[in-house]
PDB file of C-alpha atoms in Angstrom:
ATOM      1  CA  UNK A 162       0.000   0.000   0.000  1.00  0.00           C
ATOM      2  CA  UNK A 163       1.644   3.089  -0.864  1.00  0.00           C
ATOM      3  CA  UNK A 164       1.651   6.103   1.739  1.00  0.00           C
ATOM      4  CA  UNK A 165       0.672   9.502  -0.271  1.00  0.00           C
ATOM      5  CA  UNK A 166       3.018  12.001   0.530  1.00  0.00           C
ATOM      6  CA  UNK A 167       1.960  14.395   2.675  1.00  0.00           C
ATOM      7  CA  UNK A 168       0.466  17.821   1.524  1.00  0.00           C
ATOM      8  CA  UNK A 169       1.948  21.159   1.801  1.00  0.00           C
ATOM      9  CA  UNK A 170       0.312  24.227   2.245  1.00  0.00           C
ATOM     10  CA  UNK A 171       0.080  26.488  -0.570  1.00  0.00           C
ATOM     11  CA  UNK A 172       2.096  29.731  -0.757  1.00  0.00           C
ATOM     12  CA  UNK A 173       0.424  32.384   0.355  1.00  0.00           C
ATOM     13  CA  UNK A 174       0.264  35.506  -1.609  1.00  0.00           C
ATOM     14  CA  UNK A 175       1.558  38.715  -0.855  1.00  0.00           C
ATOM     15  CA  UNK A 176       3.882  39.485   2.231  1.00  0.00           C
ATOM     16  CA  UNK A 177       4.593  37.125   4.588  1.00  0.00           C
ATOM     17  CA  UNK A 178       3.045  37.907   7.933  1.00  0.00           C
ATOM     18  CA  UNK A 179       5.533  38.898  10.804  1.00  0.00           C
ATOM     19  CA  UNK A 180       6.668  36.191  12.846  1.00  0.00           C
ATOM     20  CA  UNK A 181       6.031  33.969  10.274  1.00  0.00           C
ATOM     21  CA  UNK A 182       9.652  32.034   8.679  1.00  0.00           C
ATOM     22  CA  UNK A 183      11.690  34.832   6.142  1.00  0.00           C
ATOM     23  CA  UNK A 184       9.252  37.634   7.361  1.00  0.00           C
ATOM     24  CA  UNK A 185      11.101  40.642   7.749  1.00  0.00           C
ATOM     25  CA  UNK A 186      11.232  41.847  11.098  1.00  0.00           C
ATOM     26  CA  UNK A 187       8.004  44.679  12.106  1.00  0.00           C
ATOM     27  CA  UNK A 188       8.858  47.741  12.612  1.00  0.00           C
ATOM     28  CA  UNK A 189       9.671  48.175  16.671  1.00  0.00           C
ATOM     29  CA  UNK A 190      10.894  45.207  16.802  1.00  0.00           C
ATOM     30  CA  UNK A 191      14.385  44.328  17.649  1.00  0.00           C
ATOM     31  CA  UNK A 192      16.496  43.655  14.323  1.00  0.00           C
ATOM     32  CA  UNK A 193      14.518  45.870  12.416  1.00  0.00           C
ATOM     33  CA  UNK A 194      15.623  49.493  10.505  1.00  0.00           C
ATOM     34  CA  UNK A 195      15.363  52.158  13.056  1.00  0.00           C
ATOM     35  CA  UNK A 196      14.373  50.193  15.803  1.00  0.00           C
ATOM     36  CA  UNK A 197      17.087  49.910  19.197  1.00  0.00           C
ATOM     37  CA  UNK A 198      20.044  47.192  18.720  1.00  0.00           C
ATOM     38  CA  UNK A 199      19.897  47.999  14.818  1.00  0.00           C
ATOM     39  CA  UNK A 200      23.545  48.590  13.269  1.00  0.00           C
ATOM     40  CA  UNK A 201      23.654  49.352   9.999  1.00  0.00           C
ATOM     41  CA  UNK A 202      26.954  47.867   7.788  1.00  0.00           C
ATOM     42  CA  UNK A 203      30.239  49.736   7.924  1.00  0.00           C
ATOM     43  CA  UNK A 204      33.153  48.903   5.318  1.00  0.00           C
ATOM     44  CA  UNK A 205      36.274  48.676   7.243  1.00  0.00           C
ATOM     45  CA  UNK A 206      38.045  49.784   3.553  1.00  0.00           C
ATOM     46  CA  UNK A 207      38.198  53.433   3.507  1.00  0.00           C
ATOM     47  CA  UNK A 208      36.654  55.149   0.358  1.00  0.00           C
ATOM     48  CA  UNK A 209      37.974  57.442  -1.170  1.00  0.00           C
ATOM     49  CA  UNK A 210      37.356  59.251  -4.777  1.00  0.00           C
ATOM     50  CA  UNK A 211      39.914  58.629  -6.953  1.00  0.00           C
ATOM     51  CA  UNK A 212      42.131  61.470  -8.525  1.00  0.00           C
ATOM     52  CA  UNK A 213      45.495  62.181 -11.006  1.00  0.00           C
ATOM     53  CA  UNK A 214      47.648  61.066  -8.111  1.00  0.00           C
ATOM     54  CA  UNK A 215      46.639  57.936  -7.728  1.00  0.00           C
ATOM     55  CA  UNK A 216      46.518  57.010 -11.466  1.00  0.00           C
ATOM     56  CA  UNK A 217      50.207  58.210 -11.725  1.00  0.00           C
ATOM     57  CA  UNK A 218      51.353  56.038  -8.961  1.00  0.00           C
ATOM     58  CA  UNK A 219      49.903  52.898 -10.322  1.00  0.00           C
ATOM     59  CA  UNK A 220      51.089  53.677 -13.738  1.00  0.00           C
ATOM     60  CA  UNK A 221      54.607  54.259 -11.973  1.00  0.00           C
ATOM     61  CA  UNK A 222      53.983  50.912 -10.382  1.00  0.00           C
ATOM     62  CA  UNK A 223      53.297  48.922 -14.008  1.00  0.00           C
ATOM     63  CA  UNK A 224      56.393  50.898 -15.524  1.00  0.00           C
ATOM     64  CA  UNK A 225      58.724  49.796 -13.306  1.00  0.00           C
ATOM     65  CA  UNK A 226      57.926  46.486 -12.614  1.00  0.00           C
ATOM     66  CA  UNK A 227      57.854  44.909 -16.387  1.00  0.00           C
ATOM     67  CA  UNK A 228      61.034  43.476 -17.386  1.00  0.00           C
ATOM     68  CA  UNK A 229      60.676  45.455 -21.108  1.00  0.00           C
ATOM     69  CA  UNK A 230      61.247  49.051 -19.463  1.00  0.00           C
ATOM     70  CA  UNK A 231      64.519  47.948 -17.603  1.00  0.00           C
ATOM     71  CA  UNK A 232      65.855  46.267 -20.609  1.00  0.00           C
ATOM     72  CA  UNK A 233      65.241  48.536 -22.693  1.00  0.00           C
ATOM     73  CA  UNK A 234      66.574  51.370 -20.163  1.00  0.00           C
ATOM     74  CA  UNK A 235      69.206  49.172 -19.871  1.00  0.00           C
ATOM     75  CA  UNK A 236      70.146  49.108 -23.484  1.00  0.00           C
ATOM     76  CA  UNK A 237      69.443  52.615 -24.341  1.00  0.00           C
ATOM     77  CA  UNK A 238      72.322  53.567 -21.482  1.00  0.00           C
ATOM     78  CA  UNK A 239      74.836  51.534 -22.860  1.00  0.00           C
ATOM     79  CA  UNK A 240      74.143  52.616 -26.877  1.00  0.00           C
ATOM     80  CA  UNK A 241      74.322  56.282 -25.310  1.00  0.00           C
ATOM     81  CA  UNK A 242      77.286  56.305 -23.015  1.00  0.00           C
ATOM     82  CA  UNK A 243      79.254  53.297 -24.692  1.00  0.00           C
ATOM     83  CA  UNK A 244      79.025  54.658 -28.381  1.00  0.00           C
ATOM     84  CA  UNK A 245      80.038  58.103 -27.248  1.00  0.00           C
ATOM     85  CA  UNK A 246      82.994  56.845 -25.031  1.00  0.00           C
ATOM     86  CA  UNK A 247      84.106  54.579 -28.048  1.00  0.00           C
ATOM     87  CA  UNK A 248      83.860  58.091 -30.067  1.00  0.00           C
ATOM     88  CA  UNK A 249      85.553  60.181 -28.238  1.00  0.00           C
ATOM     89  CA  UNK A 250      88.172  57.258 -28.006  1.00  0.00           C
ATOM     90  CA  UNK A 251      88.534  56.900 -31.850  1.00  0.00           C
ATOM     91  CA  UNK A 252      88.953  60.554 -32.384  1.00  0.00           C
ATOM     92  CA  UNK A 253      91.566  61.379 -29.613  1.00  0.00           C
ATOM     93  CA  UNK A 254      94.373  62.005 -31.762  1.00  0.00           C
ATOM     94  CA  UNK A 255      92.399  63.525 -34.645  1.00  0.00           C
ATOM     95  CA  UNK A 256      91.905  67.257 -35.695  1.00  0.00           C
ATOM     96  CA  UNK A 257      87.761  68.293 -34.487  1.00  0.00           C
ATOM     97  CA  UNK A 258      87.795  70.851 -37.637  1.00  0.00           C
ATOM     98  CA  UNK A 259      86.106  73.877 -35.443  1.00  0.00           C
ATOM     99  CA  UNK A 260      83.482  71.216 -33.488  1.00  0.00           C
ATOM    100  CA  UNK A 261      82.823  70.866 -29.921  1.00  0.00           C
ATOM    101  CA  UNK A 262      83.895  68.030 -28.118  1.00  0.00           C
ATOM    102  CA  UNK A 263      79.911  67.863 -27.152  1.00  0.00           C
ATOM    103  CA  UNK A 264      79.115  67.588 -30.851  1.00  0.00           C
ATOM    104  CA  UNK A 265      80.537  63.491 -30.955  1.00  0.00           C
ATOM    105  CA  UNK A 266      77.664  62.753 -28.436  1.00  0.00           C
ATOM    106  CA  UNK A 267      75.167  62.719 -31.292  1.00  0.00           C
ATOM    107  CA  UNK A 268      75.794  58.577 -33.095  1.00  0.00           C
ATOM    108  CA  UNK A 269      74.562  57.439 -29.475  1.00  0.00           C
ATOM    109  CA  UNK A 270      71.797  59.526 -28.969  1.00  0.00           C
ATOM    110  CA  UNK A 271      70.578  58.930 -32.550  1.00  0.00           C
ATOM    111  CA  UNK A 272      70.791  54.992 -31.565  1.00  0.00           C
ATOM    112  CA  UNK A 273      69.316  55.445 -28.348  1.00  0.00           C
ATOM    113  CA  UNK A 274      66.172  57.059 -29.792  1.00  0.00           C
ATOM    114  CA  UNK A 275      64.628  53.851 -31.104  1.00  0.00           C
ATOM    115  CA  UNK A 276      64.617  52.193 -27.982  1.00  0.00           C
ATOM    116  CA  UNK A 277      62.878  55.071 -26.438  1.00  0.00           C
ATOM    117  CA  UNK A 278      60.413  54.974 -29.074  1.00  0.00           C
ATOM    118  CA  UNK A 279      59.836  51.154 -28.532  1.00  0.00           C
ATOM    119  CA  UNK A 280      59.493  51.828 -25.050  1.00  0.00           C
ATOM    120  CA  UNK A 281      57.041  54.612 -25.825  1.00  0.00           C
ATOM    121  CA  UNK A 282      54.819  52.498 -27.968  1.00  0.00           C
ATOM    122  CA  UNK A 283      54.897  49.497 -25.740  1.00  0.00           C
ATOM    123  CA  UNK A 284      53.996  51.502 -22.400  1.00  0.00           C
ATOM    124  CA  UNK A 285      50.585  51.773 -24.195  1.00  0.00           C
ATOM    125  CA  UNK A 286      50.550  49.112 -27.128  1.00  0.00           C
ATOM    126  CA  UNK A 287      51.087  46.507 -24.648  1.00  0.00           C
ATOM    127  CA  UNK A 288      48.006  46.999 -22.141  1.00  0.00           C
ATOM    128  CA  UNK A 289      45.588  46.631 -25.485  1.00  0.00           C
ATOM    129  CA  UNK A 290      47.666  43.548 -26.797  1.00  0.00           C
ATOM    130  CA  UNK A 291      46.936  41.627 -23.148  1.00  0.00           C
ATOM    131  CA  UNK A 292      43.564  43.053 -22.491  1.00  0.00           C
ATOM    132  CA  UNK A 293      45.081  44.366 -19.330  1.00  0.00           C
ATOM    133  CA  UNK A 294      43.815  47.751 -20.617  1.00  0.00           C
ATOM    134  CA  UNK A 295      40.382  46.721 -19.659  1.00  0.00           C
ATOM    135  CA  UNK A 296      41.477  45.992 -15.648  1.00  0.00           C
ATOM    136  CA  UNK A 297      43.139  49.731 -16.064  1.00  0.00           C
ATOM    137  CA  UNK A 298      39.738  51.468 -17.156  1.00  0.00           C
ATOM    138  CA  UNK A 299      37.642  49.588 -14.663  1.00  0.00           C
ATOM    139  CA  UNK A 300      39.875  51.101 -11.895  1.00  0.00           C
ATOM    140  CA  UNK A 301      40.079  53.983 -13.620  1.00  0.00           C
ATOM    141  CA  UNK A 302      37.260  55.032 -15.613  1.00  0.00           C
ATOM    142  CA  UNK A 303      38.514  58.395 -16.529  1.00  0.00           C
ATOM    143  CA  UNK A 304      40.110  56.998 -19.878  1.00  0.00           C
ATOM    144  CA  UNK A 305      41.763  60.709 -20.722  1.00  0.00           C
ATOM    145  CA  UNK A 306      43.162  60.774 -17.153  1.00  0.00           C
ATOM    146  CA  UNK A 307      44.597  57.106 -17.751  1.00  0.00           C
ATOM    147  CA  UNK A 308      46.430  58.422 -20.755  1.00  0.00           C
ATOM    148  CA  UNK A 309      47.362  61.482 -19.245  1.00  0.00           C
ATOM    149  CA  UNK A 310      48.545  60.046 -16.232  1.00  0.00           C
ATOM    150  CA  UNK A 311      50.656  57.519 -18.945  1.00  0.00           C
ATOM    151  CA  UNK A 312      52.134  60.261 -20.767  1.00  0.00           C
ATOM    152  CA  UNK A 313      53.534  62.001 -17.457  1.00  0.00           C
ATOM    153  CA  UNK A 314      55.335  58.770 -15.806  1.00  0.00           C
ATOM    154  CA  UNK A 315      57.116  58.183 -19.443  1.00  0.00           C
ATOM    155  CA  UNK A 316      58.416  61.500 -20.200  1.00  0.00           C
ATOM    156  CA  UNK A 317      59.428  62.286 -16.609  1.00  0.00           C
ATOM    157  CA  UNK A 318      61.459  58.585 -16.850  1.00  0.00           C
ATOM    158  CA  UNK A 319      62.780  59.075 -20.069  1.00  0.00           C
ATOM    159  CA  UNK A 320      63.809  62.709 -19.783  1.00  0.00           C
ATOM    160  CA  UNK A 321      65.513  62.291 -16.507  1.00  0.00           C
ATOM    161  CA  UNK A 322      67.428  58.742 -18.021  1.00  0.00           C
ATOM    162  CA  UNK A 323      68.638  60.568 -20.978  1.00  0.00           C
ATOM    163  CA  UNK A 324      69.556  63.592 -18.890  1.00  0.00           C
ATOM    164  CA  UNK A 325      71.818  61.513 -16.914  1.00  0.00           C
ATOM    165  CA  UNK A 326      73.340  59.487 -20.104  1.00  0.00           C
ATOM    166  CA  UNK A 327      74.176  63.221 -22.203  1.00  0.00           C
ATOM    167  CA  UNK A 328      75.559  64.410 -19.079  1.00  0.00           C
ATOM    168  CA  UNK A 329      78.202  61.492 -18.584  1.00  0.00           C
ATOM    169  CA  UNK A 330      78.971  61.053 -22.260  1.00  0.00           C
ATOM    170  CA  UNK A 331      79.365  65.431 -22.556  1.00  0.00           C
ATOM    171  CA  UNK A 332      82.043  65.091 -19.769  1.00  0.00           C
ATOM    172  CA  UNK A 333      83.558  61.784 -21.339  1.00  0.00           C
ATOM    173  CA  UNK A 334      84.226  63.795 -24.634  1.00  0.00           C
ATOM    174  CA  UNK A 335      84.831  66.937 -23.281  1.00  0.00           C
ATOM    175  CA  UNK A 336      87.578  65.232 -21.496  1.00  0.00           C
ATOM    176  CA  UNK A 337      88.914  63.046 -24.131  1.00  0.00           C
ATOM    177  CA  UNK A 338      88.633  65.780 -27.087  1.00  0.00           C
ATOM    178  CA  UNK A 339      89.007  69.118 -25.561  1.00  0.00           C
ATOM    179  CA  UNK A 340      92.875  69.237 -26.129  1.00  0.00           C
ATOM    180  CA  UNK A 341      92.599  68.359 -29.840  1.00  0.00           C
ATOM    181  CA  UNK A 342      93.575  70.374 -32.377  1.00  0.00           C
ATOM    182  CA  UNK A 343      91.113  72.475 -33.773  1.00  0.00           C
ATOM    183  CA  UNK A 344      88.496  72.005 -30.649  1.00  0.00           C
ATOM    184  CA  UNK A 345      86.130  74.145 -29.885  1.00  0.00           C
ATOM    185  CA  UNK A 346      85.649  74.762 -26.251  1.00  0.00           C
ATOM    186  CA  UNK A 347      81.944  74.414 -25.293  1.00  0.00           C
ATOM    187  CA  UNK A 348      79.872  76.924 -23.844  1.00  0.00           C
ATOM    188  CA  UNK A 349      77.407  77.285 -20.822  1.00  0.00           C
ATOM    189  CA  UNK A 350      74.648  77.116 -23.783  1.00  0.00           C
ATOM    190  CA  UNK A 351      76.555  74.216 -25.845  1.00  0.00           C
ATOM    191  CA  UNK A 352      76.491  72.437 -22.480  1.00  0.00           C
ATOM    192  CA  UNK A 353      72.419  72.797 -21.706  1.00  0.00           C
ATOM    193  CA  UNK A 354      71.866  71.944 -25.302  1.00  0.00           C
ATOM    194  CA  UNK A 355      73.410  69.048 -25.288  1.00  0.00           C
ATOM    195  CA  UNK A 356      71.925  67.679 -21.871  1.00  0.00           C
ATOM    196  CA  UNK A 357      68.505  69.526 -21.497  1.00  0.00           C
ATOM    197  CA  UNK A 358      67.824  70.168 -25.107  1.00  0.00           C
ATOM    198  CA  UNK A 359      68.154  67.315 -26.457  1.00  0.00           C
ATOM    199  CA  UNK A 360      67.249  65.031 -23.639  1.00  0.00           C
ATOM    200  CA  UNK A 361      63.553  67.221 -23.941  1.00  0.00           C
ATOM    201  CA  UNK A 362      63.856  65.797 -27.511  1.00  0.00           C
ATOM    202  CA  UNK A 363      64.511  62.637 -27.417  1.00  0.00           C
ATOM    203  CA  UNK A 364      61.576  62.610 -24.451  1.00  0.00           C
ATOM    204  CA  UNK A 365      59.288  64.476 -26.467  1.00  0.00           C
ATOM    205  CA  UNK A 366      59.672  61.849 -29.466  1.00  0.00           C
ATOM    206  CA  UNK A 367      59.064  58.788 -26.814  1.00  0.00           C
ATOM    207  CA  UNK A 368      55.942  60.530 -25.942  1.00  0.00           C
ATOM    208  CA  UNK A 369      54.775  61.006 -29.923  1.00  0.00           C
ATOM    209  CA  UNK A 370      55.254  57.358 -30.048  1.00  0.00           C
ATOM    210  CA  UNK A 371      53.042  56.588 -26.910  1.00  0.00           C
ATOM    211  CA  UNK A 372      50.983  58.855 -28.445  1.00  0.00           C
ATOM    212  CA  UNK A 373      51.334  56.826 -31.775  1.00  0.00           C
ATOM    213  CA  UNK A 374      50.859  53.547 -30.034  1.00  0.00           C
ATOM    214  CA  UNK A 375      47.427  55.080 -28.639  1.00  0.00           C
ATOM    215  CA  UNK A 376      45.978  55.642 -31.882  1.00  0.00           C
ATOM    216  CA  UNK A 377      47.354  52.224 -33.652  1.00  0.00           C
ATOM    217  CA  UNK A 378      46.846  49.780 -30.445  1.00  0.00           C
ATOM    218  CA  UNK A 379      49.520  47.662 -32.673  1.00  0.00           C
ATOM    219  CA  UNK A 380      53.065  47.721 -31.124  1.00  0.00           C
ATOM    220  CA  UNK A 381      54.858  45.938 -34.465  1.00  0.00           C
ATOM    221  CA  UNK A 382      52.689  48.508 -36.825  1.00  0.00           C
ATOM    222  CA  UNK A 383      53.393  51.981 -34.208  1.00  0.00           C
ATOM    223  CA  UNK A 384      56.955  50.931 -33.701  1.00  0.00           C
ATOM    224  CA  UNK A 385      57.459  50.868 -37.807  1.00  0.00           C
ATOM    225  CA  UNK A 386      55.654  54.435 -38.235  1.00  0.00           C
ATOM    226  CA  UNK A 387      57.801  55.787 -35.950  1.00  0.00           C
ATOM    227  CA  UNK A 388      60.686  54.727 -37.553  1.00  0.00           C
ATOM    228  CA  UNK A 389      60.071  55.361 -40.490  1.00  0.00           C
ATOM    229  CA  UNK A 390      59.023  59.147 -39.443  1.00  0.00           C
ATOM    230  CA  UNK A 391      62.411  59.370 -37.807  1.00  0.00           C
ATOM    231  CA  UNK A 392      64.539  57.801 -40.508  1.00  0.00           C
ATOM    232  CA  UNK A 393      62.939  57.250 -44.131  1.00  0.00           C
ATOM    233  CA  UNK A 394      63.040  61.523 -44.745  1.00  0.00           C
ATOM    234  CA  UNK A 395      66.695  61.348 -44.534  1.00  0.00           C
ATOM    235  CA  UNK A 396      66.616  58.054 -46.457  1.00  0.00           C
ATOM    236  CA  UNK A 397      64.758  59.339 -49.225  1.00  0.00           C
ATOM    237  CA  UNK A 398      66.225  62.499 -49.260  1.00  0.00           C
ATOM    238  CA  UNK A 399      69.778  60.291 -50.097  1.00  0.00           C
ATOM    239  CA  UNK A 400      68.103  58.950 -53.253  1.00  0.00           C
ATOM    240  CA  UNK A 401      67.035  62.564 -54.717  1.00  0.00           C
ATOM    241  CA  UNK A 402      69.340  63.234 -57.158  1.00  0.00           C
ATOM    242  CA  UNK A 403      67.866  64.813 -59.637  1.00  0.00           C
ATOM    243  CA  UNK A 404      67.752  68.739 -60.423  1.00  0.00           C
ATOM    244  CA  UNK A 405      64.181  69.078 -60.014  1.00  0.00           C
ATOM    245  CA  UNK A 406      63.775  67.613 -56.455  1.00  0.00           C
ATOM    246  CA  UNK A 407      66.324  69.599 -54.878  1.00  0.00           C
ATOM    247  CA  UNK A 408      64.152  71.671 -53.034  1.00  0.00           C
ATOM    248  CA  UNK A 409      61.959  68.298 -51.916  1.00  0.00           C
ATOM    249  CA  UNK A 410      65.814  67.321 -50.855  1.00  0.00           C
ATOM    250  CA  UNK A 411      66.594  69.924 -48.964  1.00  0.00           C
ATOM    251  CA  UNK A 412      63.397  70.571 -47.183  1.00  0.00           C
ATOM    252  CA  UNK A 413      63.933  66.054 -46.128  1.00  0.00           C
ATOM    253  CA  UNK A 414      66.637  66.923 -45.181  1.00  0.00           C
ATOM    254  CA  UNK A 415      66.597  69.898 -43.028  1.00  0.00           C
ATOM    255  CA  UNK A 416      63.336  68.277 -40.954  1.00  0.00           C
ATOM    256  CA  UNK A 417      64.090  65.228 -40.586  1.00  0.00           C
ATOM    257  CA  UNK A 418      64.975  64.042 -36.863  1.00  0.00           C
ATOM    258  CA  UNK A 419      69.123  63.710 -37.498  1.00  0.00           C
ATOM    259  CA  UNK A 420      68.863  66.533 -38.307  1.00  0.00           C
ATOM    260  CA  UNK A 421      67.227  68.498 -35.935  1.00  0.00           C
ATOM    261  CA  UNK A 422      69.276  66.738 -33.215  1.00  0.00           C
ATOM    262  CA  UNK A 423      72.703  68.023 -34.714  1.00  0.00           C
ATOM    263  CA  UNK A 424      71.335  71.758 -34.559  1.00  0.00           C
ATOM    264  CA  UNK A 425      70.848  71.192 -30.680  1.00  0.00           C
ATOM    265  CA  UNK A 426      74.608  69.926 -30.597  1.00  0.00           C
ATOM    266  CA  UNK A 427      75.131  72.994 -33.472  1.00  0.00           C
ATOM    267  CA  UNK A 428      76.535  70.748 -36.165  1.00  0.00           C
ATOM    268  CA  UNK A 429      73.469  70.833 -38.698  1.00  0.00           C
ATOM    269  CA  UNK A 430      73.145  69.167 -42.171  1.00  0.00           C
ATOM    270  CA  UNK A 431      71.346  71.254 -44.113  1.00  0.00           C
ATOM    271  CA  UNK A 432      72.512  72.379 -46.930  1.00  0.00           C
ATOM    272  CA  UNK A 433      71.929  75.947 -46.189  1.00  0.00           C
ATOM    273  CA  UNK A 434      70.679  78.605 -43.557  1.00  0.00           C
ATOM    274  CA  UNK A 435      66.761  77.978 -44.171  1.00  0.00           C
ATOM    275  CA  UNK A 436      66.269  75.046 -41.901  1.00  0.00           C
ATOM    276  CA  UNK A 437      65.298  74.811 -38.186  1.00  0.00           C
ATOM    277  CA  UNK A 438      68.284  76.693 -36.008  1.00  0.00           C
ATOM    278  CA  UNK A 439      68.605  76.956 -32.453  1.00  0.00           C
ATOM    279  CA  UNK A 440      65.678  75.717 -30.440  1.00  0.00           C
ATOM    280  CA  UNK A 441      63.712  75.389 -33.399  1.00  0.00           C
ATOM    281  CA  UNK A 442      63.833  71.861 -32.793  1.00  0.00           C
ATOM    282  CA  UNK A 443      62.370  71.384 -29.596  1.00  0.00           C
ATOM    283  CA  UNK A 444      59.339  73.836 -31.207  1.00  0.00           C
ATOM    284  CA  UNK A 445      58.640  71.419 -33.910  1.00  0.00           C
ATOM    285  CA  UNK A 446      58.714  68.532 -31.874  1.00  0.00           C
ATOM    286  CA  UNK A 447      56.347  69.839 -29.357  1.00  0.00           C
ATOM    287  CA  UNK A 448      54.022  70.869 -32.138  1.00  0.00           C
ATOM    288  CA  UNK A 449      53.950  67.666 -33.537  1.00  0.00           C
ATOM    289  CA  UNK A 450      53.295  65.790 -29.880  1.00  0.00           C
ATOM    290  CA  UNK A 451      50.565  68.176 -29.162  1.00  0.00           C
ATOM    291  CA  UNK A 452      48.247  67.450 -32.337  1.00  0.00           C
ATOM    292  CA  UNK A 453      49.264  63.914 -31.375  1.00  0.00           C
ATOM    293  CA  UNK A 454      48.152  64.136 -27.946  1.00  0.00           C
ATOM    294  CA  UNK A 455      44.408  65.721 -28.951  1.00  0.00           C
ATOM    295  CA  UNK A 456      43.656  63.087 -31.376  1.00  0.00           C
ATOM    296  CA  UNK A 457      45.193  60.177 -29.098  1.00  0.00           C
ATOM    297  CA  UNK A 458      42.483  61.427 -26.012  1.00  0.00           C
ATOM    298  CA  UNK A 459      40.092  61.891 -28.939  1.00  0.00           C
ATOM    299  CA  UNK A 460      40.307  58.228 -30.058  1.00  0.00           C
ATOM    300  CA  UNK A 461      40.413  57.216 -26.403  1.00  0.00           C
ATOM    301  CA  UNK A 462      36.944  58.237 -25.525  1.00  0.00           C
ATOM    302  CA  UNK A 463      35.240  57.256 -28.553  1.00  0.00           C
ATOM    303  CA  UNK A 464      36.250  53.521 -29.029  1.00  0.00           C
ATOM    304  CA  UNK A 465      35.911  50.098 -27.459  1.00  0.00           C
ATOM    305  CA  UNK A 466      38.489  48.593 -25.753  1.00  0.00           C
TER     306      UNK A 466
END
């Protein structure tokens, strides 16, 4: 004989009367909102709104702590310093023709620039190519003040690195070269060109290629632009022989970035007086990170991650 299962009650509709199992407690009664013995929840995290400073610190944090930025750093010190000792060295017996010693700084410098602008790219390139870019916008939704914040930590690093590499190799050649014949001694000017000019320079073109990085989200694709915006003028400029590209030549050659670094050691290329001259080259530079900068936030806001 089989035993029917007992029957339960229906559910009843609407709330479920007080004292009654899952009824919420009435009001006056102990346990309920407002009524004595009730403590509402406290987070023992403090909260606190988020600002610049603390998006610089944690992009400080990810900067320093991948092994890319200390090889590279790495790299870029001995291409800067080694290269200009192992100039200076070569030319210590030679005649300088009228040049500073400071002027023999510029093969390193020009080799160090590409790993800045690989570093550049890949400070920003590299967040998109993980999908670590999405954990950075969650914790910072503020994607302008992400890339802002980006852009700071870089150039500060980069500018104060390459500060501290022109300053070592200046003294290495001004010590190796400045009893030559036919040296130059350097000025107090010569001297801040060669360390704060063009360290600003070779900072400001790390930051175009962060910036260029923003816009491409490729690192192998930004990496080639920029090197081909710091090299192929010069190259093609080479390869323009004929009569009626001269002026095409010379203007290559005047703006292209070798270039504009020898005017801040005051050894320029160009064929004649029209080309940048003094700071002009810091000008440019800074005219051509700044359009770079307003369309990098502008593409940062509008797309998908």
């Amino acid at each position: 004989m089989t035993t029917p299962y007992p029957q339960q009650p229906a559910p009843m509709a609407g709330p479920t009367p007080p004292g009654m199992p899952g009824a919420a407690p009435a009001s006056g009664m102990p346990g309920a909102p407002g009524a004595p013995g009730y403590a509402a929840y406290t987070s023992p995290i403090p909260i606190r709104p988020t600002n610049l400073g603390h998006a610089l610190r944690s992009e400080w944090t990810k900067i320093k702590s991948v092994r890319s930025t200390m090889w590279t750093l790495g790299v870029l010190i001995a291409l800067v310093v080694g290269i200009g000792f192992a100039t200076a060295a070569g030319l210590s017996n030679s005649n300088l023709e009228g040049n500073s010693p400071l002027t023999f700084g510029f093969v390193g410098v020009l080799l160090g620039m590409l790993c800045v602008i690989t570093l550049g790219v890949l400070v920003i390139s590299s967040e998109y190519g993980t999908g670590m870019i999405r954990t950075t916008l969650t914790a910072c939704p503020s994607r302008s003040r992400v890339l802002g914040a980006k852009a700071v930590v870089f150039f500060l690093l980069t500018f104060v690195v390459m500060a501290a590499c022109t300053l070592v190799t200046a003294l290495i050649d001004d010590s190796l070269l400045s009893g030559n014949e036919g040296a130059v001694e350097a000025t107090g000017e010569d001297w801040f060109k060669a360390v704060v000019g063009v360290s600003t320079f070779v900072a400001l073109l790390g930051l175009l290629a962060l910036y260029v990085g923003a816009l491409i989200r490729h690192s192998a694709g930004a990496i080639t632009i920029m090197i081909g915006v710091v090299l192929l003028p010069l190259v093609l400029a080479i390869f323009m022989q004929a009569g009626a590209l001269h002026d095409v030549r010379d203007a290559l050659l005047e703006y292209s970035v070798p270039n504009q670094l020898t005017v801040l050691y005051d050894n320029g290329a160009s064929p004649n007086d029209s080309g940048p001259q003094g700071w002009d080259p810091l000008l440019i530079i800074t005219g051509v990170t700044a359009v770079a900068m307003l369309g990098a936030h502008a593409a940062i806001e509008k797309r998908d991650v």
